[in-house]
mmCIF file of C-alpha atoms in Angstrom:
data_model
loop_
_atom_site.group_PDB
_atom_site.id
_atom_site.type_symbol
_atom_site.label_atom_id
_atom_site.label_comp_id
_atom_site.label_asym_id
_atom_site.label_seq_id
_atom_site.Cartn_x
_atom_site.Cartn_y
_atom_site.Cartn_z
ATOM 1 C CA UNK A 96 -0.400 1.661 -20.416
ATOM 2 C CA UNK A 97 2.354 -0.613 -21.280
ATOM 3 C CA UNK A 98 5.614 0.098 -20.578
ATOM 4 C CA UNK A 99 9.262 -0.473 -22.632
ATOM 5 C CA UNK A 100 11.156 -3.598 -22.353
ATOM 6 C CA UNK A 101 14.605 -3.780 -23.580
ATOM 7 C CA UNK A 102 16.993 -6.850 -23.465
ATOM 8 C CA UNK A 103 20.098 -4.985 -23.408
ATOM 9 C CA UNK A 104 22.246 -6.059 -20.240
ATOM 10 C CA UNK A 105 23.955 -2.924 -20.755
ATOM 11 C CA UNK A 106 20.765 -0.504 -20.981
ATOM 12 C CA UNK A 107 19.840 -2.710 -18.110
ATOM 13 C CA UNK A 108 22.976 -2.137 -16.065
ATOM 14 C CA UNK A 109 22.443 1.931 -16.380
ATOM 15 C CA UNK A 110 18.935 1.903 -15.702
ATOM 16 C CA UNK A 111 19.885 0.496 -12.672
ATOM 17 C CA UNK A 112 22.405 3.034 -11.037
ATOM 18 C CA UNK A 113 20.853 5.920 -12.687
ATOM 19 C CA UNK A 114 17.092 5.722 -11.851
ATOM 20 C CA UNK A 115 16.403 2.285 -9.977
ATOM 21 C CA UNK A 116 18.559 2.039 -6.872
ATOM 22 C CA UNK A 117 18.349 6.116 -6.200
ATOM 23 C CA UNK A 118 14.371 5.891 -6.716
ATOM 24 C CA UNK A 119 13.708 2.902 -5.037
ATOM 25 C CA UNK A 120 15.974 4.210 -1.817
ATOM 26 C CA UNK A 121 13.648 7.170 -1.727
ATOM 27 C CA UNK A 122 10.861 5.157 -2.489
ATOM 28 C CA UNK A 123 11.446 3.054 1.139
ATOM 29 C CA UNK A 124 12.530 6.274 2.608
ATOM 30 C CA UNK A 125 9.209 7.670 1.821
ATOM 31 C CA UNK A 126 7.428 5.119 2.840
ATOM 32 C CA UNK A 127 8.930 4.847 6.031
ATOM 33 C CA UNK A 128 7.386 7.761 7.378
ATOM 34 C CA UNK A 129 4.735 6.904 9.762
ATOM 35 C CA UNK A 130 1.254 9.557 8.567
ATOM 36 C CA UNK A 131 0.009 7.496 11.849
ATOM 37 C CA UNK A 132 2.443 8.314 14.256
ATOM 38 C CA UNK A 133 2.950 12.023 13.159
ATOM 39 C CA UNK A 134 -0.905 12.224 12.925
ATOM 40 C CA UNK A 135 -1.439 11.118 16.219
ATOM 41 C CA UNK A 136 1.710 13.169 18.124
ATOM 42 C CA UNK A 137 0.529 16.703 16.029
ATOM 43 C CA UNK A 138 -2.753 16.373 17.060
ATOM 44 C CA UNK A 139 -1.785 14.715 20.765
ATOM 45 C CA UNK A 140 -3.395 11.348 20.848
ATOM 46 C CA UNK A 141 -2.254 8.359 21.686
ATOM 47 C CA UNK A 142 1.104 6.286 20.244
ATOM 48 C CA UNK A 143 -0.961 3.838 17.459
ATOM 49 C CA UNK A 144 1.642 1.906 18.107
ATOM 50 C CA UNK A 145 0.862 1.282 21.916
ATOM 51 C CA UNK A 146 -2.745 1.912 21.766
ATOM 52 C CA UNK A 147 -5.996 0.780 20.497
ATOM 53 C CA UNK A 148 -5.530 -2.340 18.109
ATOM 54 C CA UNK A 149 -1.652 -1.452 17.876
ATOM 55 C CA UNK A 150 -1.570 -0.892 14.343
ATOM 56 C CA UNK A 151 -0.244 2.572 12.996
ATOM 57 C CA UNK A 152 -3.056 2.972 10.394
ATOM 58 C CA UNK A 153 -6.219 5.172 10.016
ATOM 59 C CA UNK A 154 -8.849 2.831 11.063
ATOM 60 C CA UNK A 155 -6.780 2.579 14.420
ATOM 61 C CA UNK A 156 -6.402 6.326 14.307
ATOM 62 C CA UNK A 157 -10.098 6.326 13.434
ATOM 63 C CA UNK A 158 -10.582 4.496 16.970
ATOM 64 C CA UNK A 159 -8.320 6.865 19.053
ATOM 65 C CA UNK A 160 -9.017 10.549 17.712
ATOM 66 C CA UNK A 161 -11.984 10.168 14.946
ATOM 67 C CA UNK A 162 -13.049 10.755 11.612
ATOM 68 C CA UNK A 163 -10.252 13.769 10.631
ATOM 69 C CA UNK A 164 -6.992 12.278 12.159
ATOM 70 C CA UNK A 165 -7.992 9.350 10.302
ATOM 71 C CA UNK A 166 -8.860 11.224 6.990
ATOM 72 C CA UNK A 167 -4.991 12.597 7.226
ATOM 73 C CA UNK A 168 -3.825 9.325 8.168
ATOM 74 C CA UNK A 169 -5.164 7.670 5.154
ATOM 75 C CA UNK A 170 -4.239 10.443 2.723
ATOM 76 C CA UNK A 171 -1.191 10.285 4.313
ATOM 77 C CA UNK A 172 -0.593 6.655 4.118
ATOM 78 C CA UNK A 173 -2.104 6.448 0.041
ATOM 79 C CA UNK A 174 0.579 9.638 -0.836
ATOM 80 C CA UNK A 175 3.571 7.236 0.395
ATOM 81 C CA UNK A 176 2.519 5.188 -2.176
ATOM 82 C CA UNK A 177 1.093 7.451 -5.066
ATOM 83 C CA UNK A 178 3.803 10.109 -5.243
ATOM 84 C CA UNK A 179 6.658 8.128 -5.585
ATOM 85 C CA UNK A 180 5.238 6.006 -8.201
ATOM 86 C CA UNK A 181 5.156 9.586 -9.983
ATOM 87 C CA UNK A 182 7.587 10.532 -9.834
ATOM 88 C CA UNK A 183 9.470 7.560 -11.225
ATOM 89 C CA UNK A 184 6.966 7.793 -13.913
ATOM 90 C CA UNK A 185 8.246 11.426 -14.858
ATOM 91 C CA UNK A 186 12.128 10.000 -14.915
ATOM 92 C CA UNK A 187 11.836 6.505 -16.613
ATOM 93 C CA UNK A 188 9.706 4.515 -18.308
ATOM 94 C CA UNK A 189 11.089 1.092 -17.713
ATOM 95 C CA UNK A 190 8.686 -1.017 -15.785
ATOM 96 C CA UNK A 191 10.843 -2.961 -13.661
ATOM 97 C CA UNK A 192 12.015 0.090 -12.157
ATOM 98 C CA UNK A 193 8.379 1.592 -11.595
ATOM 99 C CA UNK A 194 7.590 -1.556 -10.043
ATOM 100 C CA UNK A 195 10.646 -1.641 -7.462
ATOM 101 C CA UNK A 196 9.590 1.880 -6.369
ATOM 102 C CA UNK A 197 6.200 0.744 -5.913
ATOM 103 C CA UNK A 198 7.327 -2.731 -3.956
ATOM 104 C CA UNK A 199 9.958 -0.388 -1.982
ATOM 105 C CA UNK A 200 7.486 2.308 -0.435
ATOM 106 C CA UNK A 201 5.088 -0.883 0.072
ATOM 107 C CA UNK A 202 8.003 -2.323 2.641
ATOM 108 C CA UNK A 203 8.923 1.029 3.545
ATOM 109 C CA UNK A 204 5.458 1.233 5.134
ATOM 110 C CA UNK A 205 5.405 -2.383 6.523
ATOM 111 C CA UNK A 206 9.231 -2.343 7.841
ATOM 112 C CA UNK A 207 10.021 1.342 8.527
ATOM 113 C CA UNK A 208 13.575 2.361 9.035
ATOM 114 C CA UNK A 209 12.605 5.405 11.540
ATOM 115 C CA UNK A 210 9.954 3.695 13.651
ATOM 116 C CA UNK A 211 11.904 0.537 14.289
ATOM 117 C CA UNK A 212 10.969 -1.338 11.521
ATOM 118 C CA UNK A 213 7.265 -1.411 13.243
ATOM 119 C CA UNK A 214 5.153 -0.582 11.049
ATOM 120 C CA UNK A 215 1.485 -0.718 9.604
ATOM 121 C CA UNK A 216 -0.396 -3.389 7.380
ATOM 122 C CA UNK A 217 -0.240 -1.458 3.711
ATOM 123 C CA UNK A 218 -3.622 -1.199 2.181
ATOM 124 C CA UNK A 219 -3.674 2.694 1.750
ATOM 125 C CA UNK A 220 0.251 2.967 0.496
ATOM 126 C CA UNK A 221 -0.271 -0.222 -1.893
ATOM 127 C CA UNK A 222 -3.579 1.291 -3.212
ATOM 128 C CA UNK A 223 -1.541 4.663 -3.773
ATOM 129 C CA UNK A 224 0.807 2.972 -5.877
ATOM 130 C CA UNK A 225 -1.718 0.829 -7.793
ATOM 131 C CA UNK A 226 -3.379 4.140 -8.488
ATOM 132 C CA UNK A 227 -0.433 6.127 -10.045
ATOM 133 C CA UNK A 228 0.256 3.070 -11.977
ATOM 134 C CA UNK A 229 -3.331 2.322 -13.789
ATOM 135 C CA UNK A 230 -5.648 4.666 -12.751
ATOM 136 C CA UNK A 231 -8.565 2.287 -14.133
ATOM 137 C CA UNK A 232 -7.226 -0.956 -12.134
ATOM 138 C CA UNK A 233 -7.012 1.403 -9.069
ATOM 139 C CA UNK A 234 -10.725 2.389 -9.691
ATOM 140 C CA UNK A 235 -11.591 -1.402 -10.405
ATOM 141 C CA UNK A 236 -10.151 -1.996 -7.116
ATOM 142 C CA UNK A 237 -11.827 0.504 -4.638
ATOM 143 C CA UNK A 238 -15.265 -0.555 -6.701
ATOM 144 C CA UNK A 239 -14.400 -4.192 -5.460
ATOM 145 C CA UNK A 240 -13.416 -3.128 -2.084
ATOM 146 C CA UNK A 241 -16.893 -1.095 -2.028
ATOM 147 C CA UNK A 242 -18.942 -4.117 -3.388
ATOM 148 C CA UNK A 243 -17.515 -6.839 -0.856
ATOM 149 C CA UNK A 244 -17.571 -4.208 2.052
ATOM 150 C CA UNK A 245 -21.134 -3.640 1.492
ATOM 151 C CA UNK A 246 -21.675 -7.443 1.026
ATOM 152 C CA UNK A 247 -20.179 -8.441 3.725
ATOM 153 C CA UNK A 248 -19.302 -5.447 6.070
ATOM 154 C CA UNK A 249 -15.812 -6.515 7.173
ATOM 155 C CA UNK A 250 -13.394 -4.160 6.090
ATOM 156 C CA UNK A 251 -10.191 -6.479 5.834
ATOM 157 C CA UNK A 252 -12.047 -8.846 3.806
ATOM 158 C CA UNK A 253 -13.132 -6.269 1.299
ATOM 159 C CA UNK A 254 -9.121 -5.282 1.355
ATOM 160 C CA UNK A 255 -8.202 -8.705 0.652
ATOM 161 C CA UNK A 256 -10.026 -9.399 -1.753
ATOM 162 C CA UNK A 257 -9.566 -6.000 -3.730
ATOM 163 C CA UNK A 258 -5.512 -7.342 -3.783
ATOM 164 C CA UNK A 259 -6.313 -10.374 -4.442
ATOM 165 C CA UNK A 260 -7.736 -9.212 -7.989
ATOM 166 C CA UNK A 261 -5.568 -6.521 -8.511
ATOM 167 C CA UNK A 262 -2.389 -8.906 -10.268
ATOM 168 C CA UNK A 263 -5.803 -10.222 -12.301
ATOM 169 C CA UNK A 264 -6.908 -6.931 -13.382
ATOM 170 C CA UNK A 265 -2.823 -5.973 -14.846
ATOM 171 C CA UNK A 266 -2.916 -8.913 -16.145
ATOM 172 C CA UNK A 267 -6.254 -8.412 -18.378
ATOM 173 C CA UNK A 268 -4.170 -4.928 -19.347
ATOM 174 C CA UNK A 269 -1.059 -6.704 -20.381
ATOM 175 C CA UNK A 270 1.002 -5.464 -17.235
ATOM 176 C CA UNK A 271 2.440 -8.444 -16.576
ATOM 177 C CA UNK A 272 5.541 -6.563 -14.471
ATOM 178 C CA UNK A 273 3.058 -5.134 -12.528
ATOM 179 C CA UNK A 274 1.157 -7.848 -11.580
ATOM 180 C CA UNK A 275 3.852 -9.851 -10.652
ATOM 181 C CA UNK A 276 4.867 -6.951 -8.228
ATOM 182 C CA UNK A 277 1.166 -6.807 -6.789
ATOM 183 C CA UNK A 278 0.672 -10.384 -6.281
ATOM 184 C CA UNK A 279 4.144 -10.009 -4.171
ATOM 185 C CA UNK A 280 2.766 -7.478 -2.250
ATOM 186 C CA UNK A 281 -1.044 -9.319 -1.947
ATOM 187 C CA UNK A 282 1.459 -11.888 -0.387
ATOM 188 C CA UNK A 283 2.561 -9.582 2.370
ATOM 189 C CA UNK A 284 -0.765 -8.311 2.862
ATOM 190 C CA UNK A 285 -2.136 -11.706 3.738
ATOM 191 C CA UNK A 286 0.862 -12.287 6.054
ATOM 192 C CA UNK A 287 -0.016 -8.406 7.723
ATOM 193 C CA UNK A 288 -4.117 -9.233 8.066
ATOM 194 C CA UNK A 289 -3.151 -13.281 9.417
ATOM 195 C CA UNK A 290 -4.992 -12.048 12.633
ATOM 196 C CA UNK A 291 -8.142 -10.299 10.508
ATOM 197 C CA UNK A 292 -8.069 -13.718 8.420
ATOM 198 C CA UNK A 293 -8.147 -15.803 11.734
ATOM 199 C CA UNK A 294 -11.099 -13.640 13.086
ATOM 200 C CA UNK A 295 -12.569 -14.163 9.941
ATOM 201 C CA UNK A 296 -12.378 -17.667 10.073
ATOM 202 C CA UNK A 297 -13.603 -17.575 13.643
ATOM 203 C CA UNK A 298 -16.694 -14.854 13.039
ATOM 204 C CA UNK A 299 -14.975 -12.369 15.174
ATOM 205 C CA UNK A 300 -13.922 -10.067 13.240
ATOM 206 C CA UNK A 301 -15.687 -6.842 13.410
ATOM 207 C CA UNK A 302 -18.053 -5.149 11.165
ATOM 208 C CA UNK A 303 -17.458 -1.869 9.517
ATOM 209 C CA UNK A 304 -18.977 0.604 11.975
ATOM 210 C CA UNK A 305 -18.692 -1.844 14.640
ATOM 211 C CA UNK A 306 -14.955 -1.253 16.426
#
């Protein structure tokens, strides 16, 4: 799907105090709520934060209360993502502004406003957005992340990689807004997995099943 592009400053200028400033603010709002955290304290297990690996994500969650906290966790974390993509989708159809709501509940995750600005690394709420955007390039993506983690059995690697490709894939569908906003956040990404990446480098870092 390729979205409208229109020149007009003034067009411009209203698209973005109607729909992009309002949505994206919801967007980081959104995203800002921890699925770890609230995971964890409903079903009384340890602070993510302060426990395990310290990262509030489901494969942390996964390590201190098992398979279903960290099925929640992840749904959670995807639906920060997913839902307000959506529902910018419903109210405009100008790309730049889907792509700010994506980017904002990306940081909203990473940086979040109620949690200190302390939060997780942003695989699940970045694939949530990549999937409301292009369902097919979201697909494309968890096939990669499949294909390397069964390759290779390192999880982060397979999540890296799958980013890495994404801005490719948009760009083989013409979404060149899009992939511009996915290689930004495939930049942060990198920057949240440098200690994965250095374990990688190293041969430490663990194998899927292995935690």
């Amino acid at each position: 799907m390729v979205y409208s592009k229109d020149n007009s400053l003034t067009v411009f200028a209203s698209e973005l105090l109607i729909s992009a400033v309002p949505l994206t603010i919801l967007a980081y709002l959104a995203g800002s709520v921890s699925a770890a955290i609230l995971v964890c304290r409903a079903m009384h297990l340890e602070d993510p934060r302060t426990s395990g690996s310290g990262n509030p994500g489901a494969t942390n969650v996964l390590r201190l209360g098992g398979k279903l906290p960290a099925a929640l966790t992840l749904l959670g974390d995807a639906m920060k993502g997913f839902l307000p993509v959506i529902i910018a989708m419903m109210i405009t159809d100008h790309a730049p502004t889907i792509a700010l709501v994506a980017l904002a509940a990306f940081l909203g995750h990473l940086y979040p406003v109620f949690f200190n600005f302390e939060g997780g690394k942003g695989v699940a709420t970045a694939l949530g957005a990549v999937l409301a955007i292009d369902l097919s390039v979201g697909a494309l993506a968890l096939l990669t992340w499949l294909a390397v983690s069964l390759t290779f059995r390192r999880s982060s690697l397979a999540a890296l990689v799958s980013f890495l490709l994404i801005p490719v894939y948009l760009l083989f569908d013409n979404q060149t807004v899009f992939a511009a906003t996915f290689a930004i956040i495939a930049a942060f990404l990198f920057y949240t997995h440098r200690a994965n990446i250095q374990r990688l480098i190293e041969g430490s870092e663990p194998t899927i099943g292995n935690r």
